[in-house]
CSV table of C-alpha atoms in Angstrom, one decimal:
chain,number,residue,atom,x,y,z
S,1,UNK,CA,97.2,121.7,93.8
S,2,UNK,CA,95.9,120.2,90.6
S,3,UNK,CA,93.4,121.9,88.3
S,4,UNK,CA,91.1,118.8,88.7
S,5,UNK,CA,91.1,119.2,92.5
S,6,UNK,CA,90.4,123.0,92.2
S,7,UNK,CA,87.4,122.3,90.0
S,8,UNK,CA,86.1,119.6,92.4
S,9,UNK,CA,86.5,122.0,95.4
S,10,UNK,CA,84.7,124.7,93.5
S,11,UNK,CA,81.7,122.5,92.8
S,12,UNK,CA,81.5,121.4,96.4
S,13,UNK,CA,81.9,125.0,97.6
S,14,UNK,CA,79.2,126.2,95.3
S,15,UNK,CA,76.8,123.6,96.7
S,16,UNK,CA,77.5,124.7,100.2
S,17,UNK,CA,77.1,128.4,99.5
S,18,UNK,CA,73.9,127.8,97.6
S,19,UNK,CA,72.4,125.8,100.4
S,20,UNK,CA,73.5,128.3,103.1
S,21,UNK,CA,71.8,131.1,101.3
S,22,UNK,CA,68.6,129.1,100.7
S,23,UNK,CA,68.3,128.0,104.3
S,24,UNK,CA,69.4,131.4,105.8
S,25,UNK,CA,71.7,129.6,108.2
S,26,UNK,CA,73.0,131.9,111.0
S,27,UNK,CA,76.7,130.7,110.6
S,28,UNK,CA,78.4,129.6,107.4
S,29,UNK,CA,79.8,126.5,109.2
S,30,UNK,CA,81.9,125.4,106.3
S,31,UNK,CA,83.9,128.6,105.9
S,32,UNK,CA,86.7,127.7,108.4
S,33,UNK,CA,87.4,124.5,106.5
S,34,UNK,CA,87.7,126.1,103.1
S,35,UNK,CA,91.5,126.4,102.9
S,36,UNK,CA,92.4,123.7,105.4
S,37,UNK,CA,92.5,120.6,103.2
S,38,UNK,CA,93.2,119.4,99.7
S,39,UNK,CA,91.6,116.0,100.3
S,40,UNK,CA,89.0,115.3,97.7
S,41,UNK,CA,87.1,112.9,99.9
S,42,UNK,CA,86.8,115.7,102.5
S,43,UNK,CA,85.0,117.9,99.9
S,44,UNK,CA,82.6,115.1,99.1
S,45,UNK,CA,81.8,114.8,102.7
S,46,UNK,CA,81.3,118.6,103.1
S,47,UNK,CA,78.9,118.7,100.2
S,48,UNK,CA,76.9,115.7,101.4
S,49,UNK,CA,76.9,117.1,105.0
S,50,UNK,CA,75.4,120.4,103.7
S,51,UNK,CA,72.8,118.4,101.7
S,52,UNK,CA,71.9,116.5,104.8
S,53,UNK,CA,71.8,119.4,107.2
S,54,UNK,CA,68.8,119.3,109.5
S,55,UNK,CA,67.4,122.5,108.0
S,56,UNK,CA,67.8,121.0,104.5
S,57,UNK,CA,65.5,118.2,105.3
S,58,UNK,CA,62.6,120.5,106.3
S,59,UNK,CA,60.0,120.9,103.6
S,60,UNK,CA,60.5,120.4,99.9
S,61,UNK,CA,63.9,121.0,98.3
S,62,UNK,CA,63.7,123.6,95.5
S,63,UNK,CA,64.9,122.8,92.0
S,64,UNK,CA,67.8,125.3,92.5
S,65,UNK,CA,69.3,123.4,95.3
S,66,UNK,CA,68.9,120.1,93.4
S,67,UNK,CA,70.6,121.6,90.4
S,68,UNK,CA,73.4,122.9,92.6
S,69,UNK,CA,74.3,119.4,93.6
S,70,UNK,CA,73.9,117.9,90.1
S,71,UNK,CA,77.5,118.5,89.0
S,72,UNK,CA,78.8,116.8,92.2
S,73,UNK,CA,76.5,113.8,91.7
S,74,UNK,CA,77.4,113.5,88.1
S,75,UNK,CA,81.1,113.7,88.9
S,76,UNK,CA,80.8,110.9,91.5
S,77,UNK,CA,78.8,108.7,89.2
S,78,UNK,CA,81.3,109.0,86.4
S,79,UNK,CA,84.4,108.6,88.6
S,80,UNK,CA,83.0,105.6,90.5
S,81,UNK,CA,81.0,104.1,87.7
S,82,UNK,CA,82.8,100.7,88.0
S,83,UNK,CA,81.8,100.4,91.6
S,84,UNK,CA,78.2,101.5,90.8
S,85,UNK,CA,78.0,98.7,88.1
S,86,UNK,CA,79.4,96.2,90.6
S,87,UNK,CA,76.8,97.2,93.2
S,88,UNK,CA,74.0,96.8,90.7
S,89,UNK,CA,75.2,93.4,89.4
S,90,UNK,CA,76.4,91.9,92.7
S,91,UNK,CA,73.8,93.2,95.1
S,92,UNK,CA,70.7,94.5,93.5
S,93,UNK,CA,70.3,92.1,90.6
S,94,UNK,CA,71.5,89.2,92.6
S,95,UNK,CA,69.0,89.8,95.4
S,96,UNK,CA,66.2,90.2,92.9
S,97,UNK,CA,67.0,86.9,91.2
S,98,UNK,CA,67.4,85.1,94.5
S,99,UNK,CA,63.8,86.2,95.4
S,100,UNK,CA,62.4,85.3,92.0
S,101,UNK,CA,64.0,81.9,91.7
S,102,UNK,CA,64.3,80.8,95.3
S,103,UNK,CA,67.8,79.6,94.6
S,104,UNK,CA,71.2,81.0,95.6
S,105,UNK,CA,73.5,82.2,92.9
S,106,UNK,CA,75.8,79.2,93.3
S,107,UNK,CA,72.8,76.9,92.7
S,108,UNK,CA,71.9,78.8,89.5
S,109,UNK,CA,75.5,78.6,88.4
S,110,UNK,CA,75.7,74.9,88.9
S,111,UNK,CA,72.5,74.3,86.9
S,112,UNK,CA,74.2,76.1,84.0
S,113,UNK,CA,77.4,74.0,84.4
S,114,UNK,CA,75.3,70.8,84.3
S,115,UNK,CA,73.9,71.7,80.9
S,116,UNK,CA,77.0,73.3,79.3
S,117,UNK,CA,80.2,71.7,80.8
S,118,UNK,CA,81.9,68.4,80.2
S,119,UNK,CA,81.9,66.1,83.3
S,120,UNK,CA,85.3,65.0,84.4
S,121,UNK,CA,87.0,68.0,82.8
S,122,UNK,CA,87.9,70.6,85.4
S,123,UNK,CA,89.3,73.0,82.9
S,124,UNK,CA,86.1,73.1,80.9
S,125,UNK,CA,84.0,73.5,84.1
S,126,UNK,CA,86.1,76.5,85.1
S,127,UNK,CA,85.7,78.0,81.7
S,128,UNK,CA,82.0,77.5,81.8
S,129,UNK,CA,81.8,79.3,85.2
S,130,UNK,CA,83.8,82.2,83.8
S,131,UNK,CA,81.4,82.4,80.8
S,132,UNK,CA,78.3,82.3,83.0
S,133,UNK,CA,79.7,85.0,85.3
S,134,UNK,CA,80.6,87.3,82.4
S,135,UNK,CA,77.4,86.8,80.3
S,136,UNK,CA,74.7,85.8,82.8
S,137,UNK,CA,75.1,86.7,86.4
S,138,UNK,CA,78.2,88.1,88.1
S,139,UNK,CA,79.5,85.3,90.4
S,140,UNK,CA,82.1,87.2,92.3
S,141,UNK,CA,84.5,84.3,92.0
S,142,UNK,CA,88.3,84.3,91.7
S,143,UNK,CA,88.3,84.5,87.9
S,144,UNK,CA,90.9,83.4,85.3
S,145,UNK,CA,93.6,86.0,86.1
S,146,UNK,CA,93.9,85.3,89.8
S,147,UNK,CA,93.3,81.6,88.9
S,148,UNK,CA,96.5,81.5,86.9
S,149,UNK,CA,98.4,83.1,89.8
S,150,UNK,CA,97.0,80.6,92.2
S,151,UNK,CA,97.8,77.6,90.0
S,152,UNK,CA,101.3,78.8,89.3
S,153,UNK,CA,102.0,79.2,93.0
S,154,UNK,CA,100.6,75.8,93.9
S,155,UNK,CA,102.6,74.1,91.2
S,156,UNK,CA,105.8,75.9,92.3
S,157,UNK,CA,105.3,75.0,96.0
S,158,UNK,CA,104.1,71.5,95.3
S,159,UNK,CA,102.4,71.2,98.7
S,160,UNK,CA,101.5,67.9,100.2
S,161,UNK,CA,98.6,69.4,102.0
S,162,UNK,CA,96.5,72.5,101.3
S,163,UNK,CA,93.9,74.2,103.5
S,164,UNK,CA,91.3,76.4,101.8
S,165,UNK,CA,89.1,78.6,104.0
S,166,UNK,CA,86.0,79.6,101.9
S,167,UNK,CA,85.0,77.1,99.3
S,168,UNK,CA,82.1,79.2,97.8
S,169,UNK,CA,81.0,77.5,94.6
S,170,UNK,CA,84.2,75.5,94.3
S,171,UNK,CA,86.0,77.5,91.6
S,172,UNK,CA,89.3,78.0,93.5
S,173,UNK,CA,89.0,74.5,94.9
S,174,UNK,CA,89.2,73.0,91.4
S,175,UNK,CA,92.1,75.3,90.5
S,176,UNK,CA,94.1,74.0,93.5
S,177,UNK,CA,93.1,70.4,93.0
S,178,UNK,CA,94.3,70.5,89.3
S,179,UNK,CA,97.7,71.9,90.4
S,180,UNK,CA,98.3,69.5,93.3
S,181,UNK,CA,101.3,67.1,93.1
S,182,UNK,CA,100.5,63.3,93.0
S,183,UNK,CA,99.3,62.2,96.4
S,184,UNK,CA,98.5,65.8,97.4
S,185,UNK,CA,95.5,66.5,99.7
S,186,UNK,CA,93.2,69.5,99.9
S,187,UNK,CA,90.9,70.3,102.8
S,188,UNK,CA,88.3,73.0,102.0
S,189,UNK,CA,86.1,74.6,104.6
S,190,UNK,CA,82.7,76.3,103.9
S,191,UNK,CA,80.3,77.4,106.6
S,192,UNK,CA,77.1,77.7,104.4
S,193,UNK,CA,75.5,74.3,104.0
S,194,UNK,CA,73.6,75.2,100.8
S,195,UNK,CA,76.8,76.6,99.2
S,196,UNK,CA,78.8,73.6,100.4
S,197,UNK,CA,76.3,71.3,98.8
S,198,UNK,CA,76.8,72.9,95.4
S,199,UNK,CA,80.5,72.9,95.8
S,200,UNK,CA,80.5,69.2,96.7
S,201,UNK,CA,78.6,68.4,93.5
S,202,UNK,CA,80.9,70.6,91.4
S,203,UNK,CA,84.0,69.0,92.8
S,204,UNK,CA,82.8,65.4,92.2
S,205,UNK,CA,81.5,66.4,88.7
S,206,UNK,CA,85.1,67.5,87.9
S,207,UNK,CA,86.3,64.0,88.9
S,208,UNK,CA,88.0,64.6,92.3
S,209,UNK,CA,87.3,62.1,95.0
S,210,UNK,CA,87.3,62.5,98.8
S,211,UNK,CA,90.9,61.3,99.1
S,212,UNK,CA,92.0,64.3,97.1
S,213,UNK,CA,89.5,66.9,98.1
S,214,UNK,CA,87.7,66.8,101.4
S,215,UNK,CA,84.9,69.3,102.0
S,216,UNK,CA,84.2,70.3,105.6
S,217,UNK,CA,80.9,72.1,106.4
S,218,UNK,CA,81.7,74.3,109.4
S,219,UNK,CA,83.1,77.7,110.3
S,220,UNK,CA,86.9,78.2,110.1
S,221,UNK,CA,87.2,79.1,113.8
S,222,UNK,CA,85.6,75.8,114.7
S,223,UNK,CA,87.7,73.7,112.3
S,224,UNK,CA,91.2,75.0,112.7
S,225,UNK,CA,91.6,74.0,116.4
S,226,UNK,CA,90.6,70.4,115.5
S,227,UNK,CA,92.6,69.9,112.3
S,228,UNK,CA,95.3,67.9,114.0
S,229,UNK,CA,93.1,65.6,116.1
S,230,UNK,CA,90.0,65.2,114.0
S,231,UNK,CA,91.3,65.5,110.5
S,232,UNK,CA,94.8,64.0,111.0
S,233,UNK,CA,96.5,67.2,109.6
S,234,UNK,CA,99.7,67.8,111.5
S,235,UNK,CA,100.8,70.8,109.4
S,236,UNK,CA,99.7,72.7,106.3
S,237,UNK,CA,102.1,73.6,103.5
S,238,UNK,CA,99.8,76.1,101.8
S,239,UNK,CA,96.7,78.0,103.0
S,240,UNK,CA,94.2,79.9,100.9
S,241,UNK,CA,92.2,82.5,102.7
S,242,UNK,CA,89.1,83.2,100.5
S,243,UNK,CA,86.2,83.6,102.9
S,244,UNK,CA,85.6,87.0,104.6
S,245,UNK,CA,88.6,89.4,104.7
S,246,UNK,CA,87.7,90.6,108.2
S,247,UNK,CA,88.3,87.1,109.5
S,248,UNK,CA,91.7,86.6,107.8
S,249,UNK,CA,93.7,87.9,110.8
S,250,UNK,CA,91.8,85.9,113.3
S,251,UNK,CA,92.3,82.7,111.4
S,252,UNK,CA,96.0,83.3,110.7
S,253,UNK,CA,96.6,83.7,114.4
S,254,UNK,CA,94.6,80.5,115.0
S,255,UNK,CA,96.9,78.7,112.6
S,256,UNK,CA,99.9,80.1,114.4
S,257,UNK,CA,98.6,79.3,117.9
S,258,UNK,CA,98.0,75.6,116.9
S,259,UNK,CA,101.4,75.3,115.3
S,260,UNK,CA,99.9,74.4,111.9
S,261,UNK,CA,102.4,76.4,109.8
S,262,UNK,CA,105.8,74.9,109.3
S,263,UNK,CA,108.7,77.2,108.3
S,264,UNK,CA,108.4,77.9,104.6
S,265,UNK,CA,104.6,77.5,104.5
S,266,UNK,CA,102.7,79.8,102.1
S,267,UNK,CA,99.6,81.7,103.1
S,268,UNK,CA,97.6,83.3,100.2
S,269,UNK,CA,94.9,85.8,100.8
S,270,UNK,CA,92.4,86.7,98.1
S,271,UNK,CA,90.7,90.1,98.0
S,272,UNK,CA,93.6,91.7,99.8
S,273,UNK,CA,92.8,95.1,98.3
S,274,UNK,CA,89.1,94.9,97.5
S,275,UNK,CA,87.2,94.9,99.8
S,276,UNK,CA,90.6,94.6,101.5
S,277,UNK,CA,92.1,93.2,104.7
S,278,UNK,CA,94.2,96.1,106.1
S,279,UNK,CA,94.6,94.7,109.6
S,280,UNK,CA,95.7,91.4,108.3
S,281,UNK,CA,98.3,93.0,106.0
S,282,UNK,CA,99.5,95.3,108.7
S,283,UNK,CA,100.0,92.3,111.1
S,284,UNK,CA,101.8,90.2,108.4
S,285,UNK,CA,104.2,93.0,107.6
S,286,UNK,CA,104.9,94.1,111.2
S,287,UNK,CA,105.0,90.8,113.2
S,288,UNK,CA,108.3,89.6,111.8
S,289,UNK,CA,107.1,86.1,111.0
S,290,UNK,CA,106.4,86.5,107.3
S,291,UNK,CA,107.9,87.7,104.1
S,292,UNK,CA,105.1,89.4,102.1
S,293,UNK,CA,104.4,90.0,98.5
S,294,UNK,CA,101.3,91.3,96.7
S,295,UNK,CA,100.2,90.1,93.3
S,296,UNK,CA,98.2,93.0,91.8
S,297,UNK,CA,95.1,92.2,89.7
S,298,UNK,CA,91.6,93.5,89.0
S,299,UNK,CA,88.2,92.0,89.8
S,300,UNK,CA,86.9,89.6,87.1
S,301,UNK,CA,84.9,91.7,84.6
S,302,UNK,CA,85.8,94.8,86.4
S,303,UNK,CA,89.6,95.3,85.7
S,304,UNK,CA,89.4,99.0,86.7
S,305,UNK,CA,88.7,97.9,90.3
S,306,UNK,CA,92.1,97.1,91.7
S,307,UNK,CA,92.5,94.0,93.8
S,308,UNK,CA,95.2,91.5,94.5
S,309,UNK,CA,96.4,88.2,96.2
S,310,UNK,CA,98.7,88.6,99.2
S,311,UNK,CA,101.4,86.0,99.4
S,312,UNK,CA,102.9,85.4,102.8
S,313,UNK,CA,105.8,83.0,103.4
S,314,UNK,CA,106.1,81.9,107.0
S,315,UNK,CA,109.7,82.1,108.3
S,316,UNK,CA,109.0,80.9,111.9
S,317,UNK,CA,108.1,82.3,115.3
S,318,UNK,CA,109.3,85.8,115.7
């Protein structure tokens, strides 16, 4: 057992003992677990459980109890500071600005692009979005590191038709459109009408017309079954999953069920590790229909938070 884990367990144990004595509990409920685990997450849970014990919520907590938990709280804040910063920037500050401005973050980003980017220059528009996300508001977009991976894969595969699920502000859409071979076609799907309206403006501002990039405003589960009949899309050479990770598996199985993936087709899944799509990855590895590879990266502006793009190559029905 590491010295670091011993220290962490001691802090948690001290919190539990202190609270037990303070509340005069009839049974030290945590004793039987003292030597049964080395899992650090378990000791976090034990400490917080002690803190939230029903007897602990009665009356006012004494300073001694608060001080007993201070080392644990400080340890958690230091260790997970990157996640705390992400929470503040992506949730708290964004919600505040949404309320104050009455605009979504994508709309505020597009206003910045209009005044700082060069129309008709996709590269400059992407750089402007990166700068705005780093210095103004965290956009939560794909970012330049993942963007280079995406463009390289699109250029290598040279797909005649690409399907993107999750347009968002249009950042990854521009990356794909730039890397398409001559005559290539991109269909991108966004369920939020306000976000889709911003993405449409950004795509046209970059100089791509509807023959190259077609934006569909609908949910992925409604669009996929009608791609062949309504959008004249017989099969898809490359798919980018960039909407909600919990929907990746459902949409992958829809693509399979409607025979939209030819042998050799590539499926890319953003945010494969954070927030993560474990059921999707488990299915892809175990079903026998895909060769899998993971491109490890970090989040834009938060490189310490590990993420990645999953690359699946379809080999045919199992």
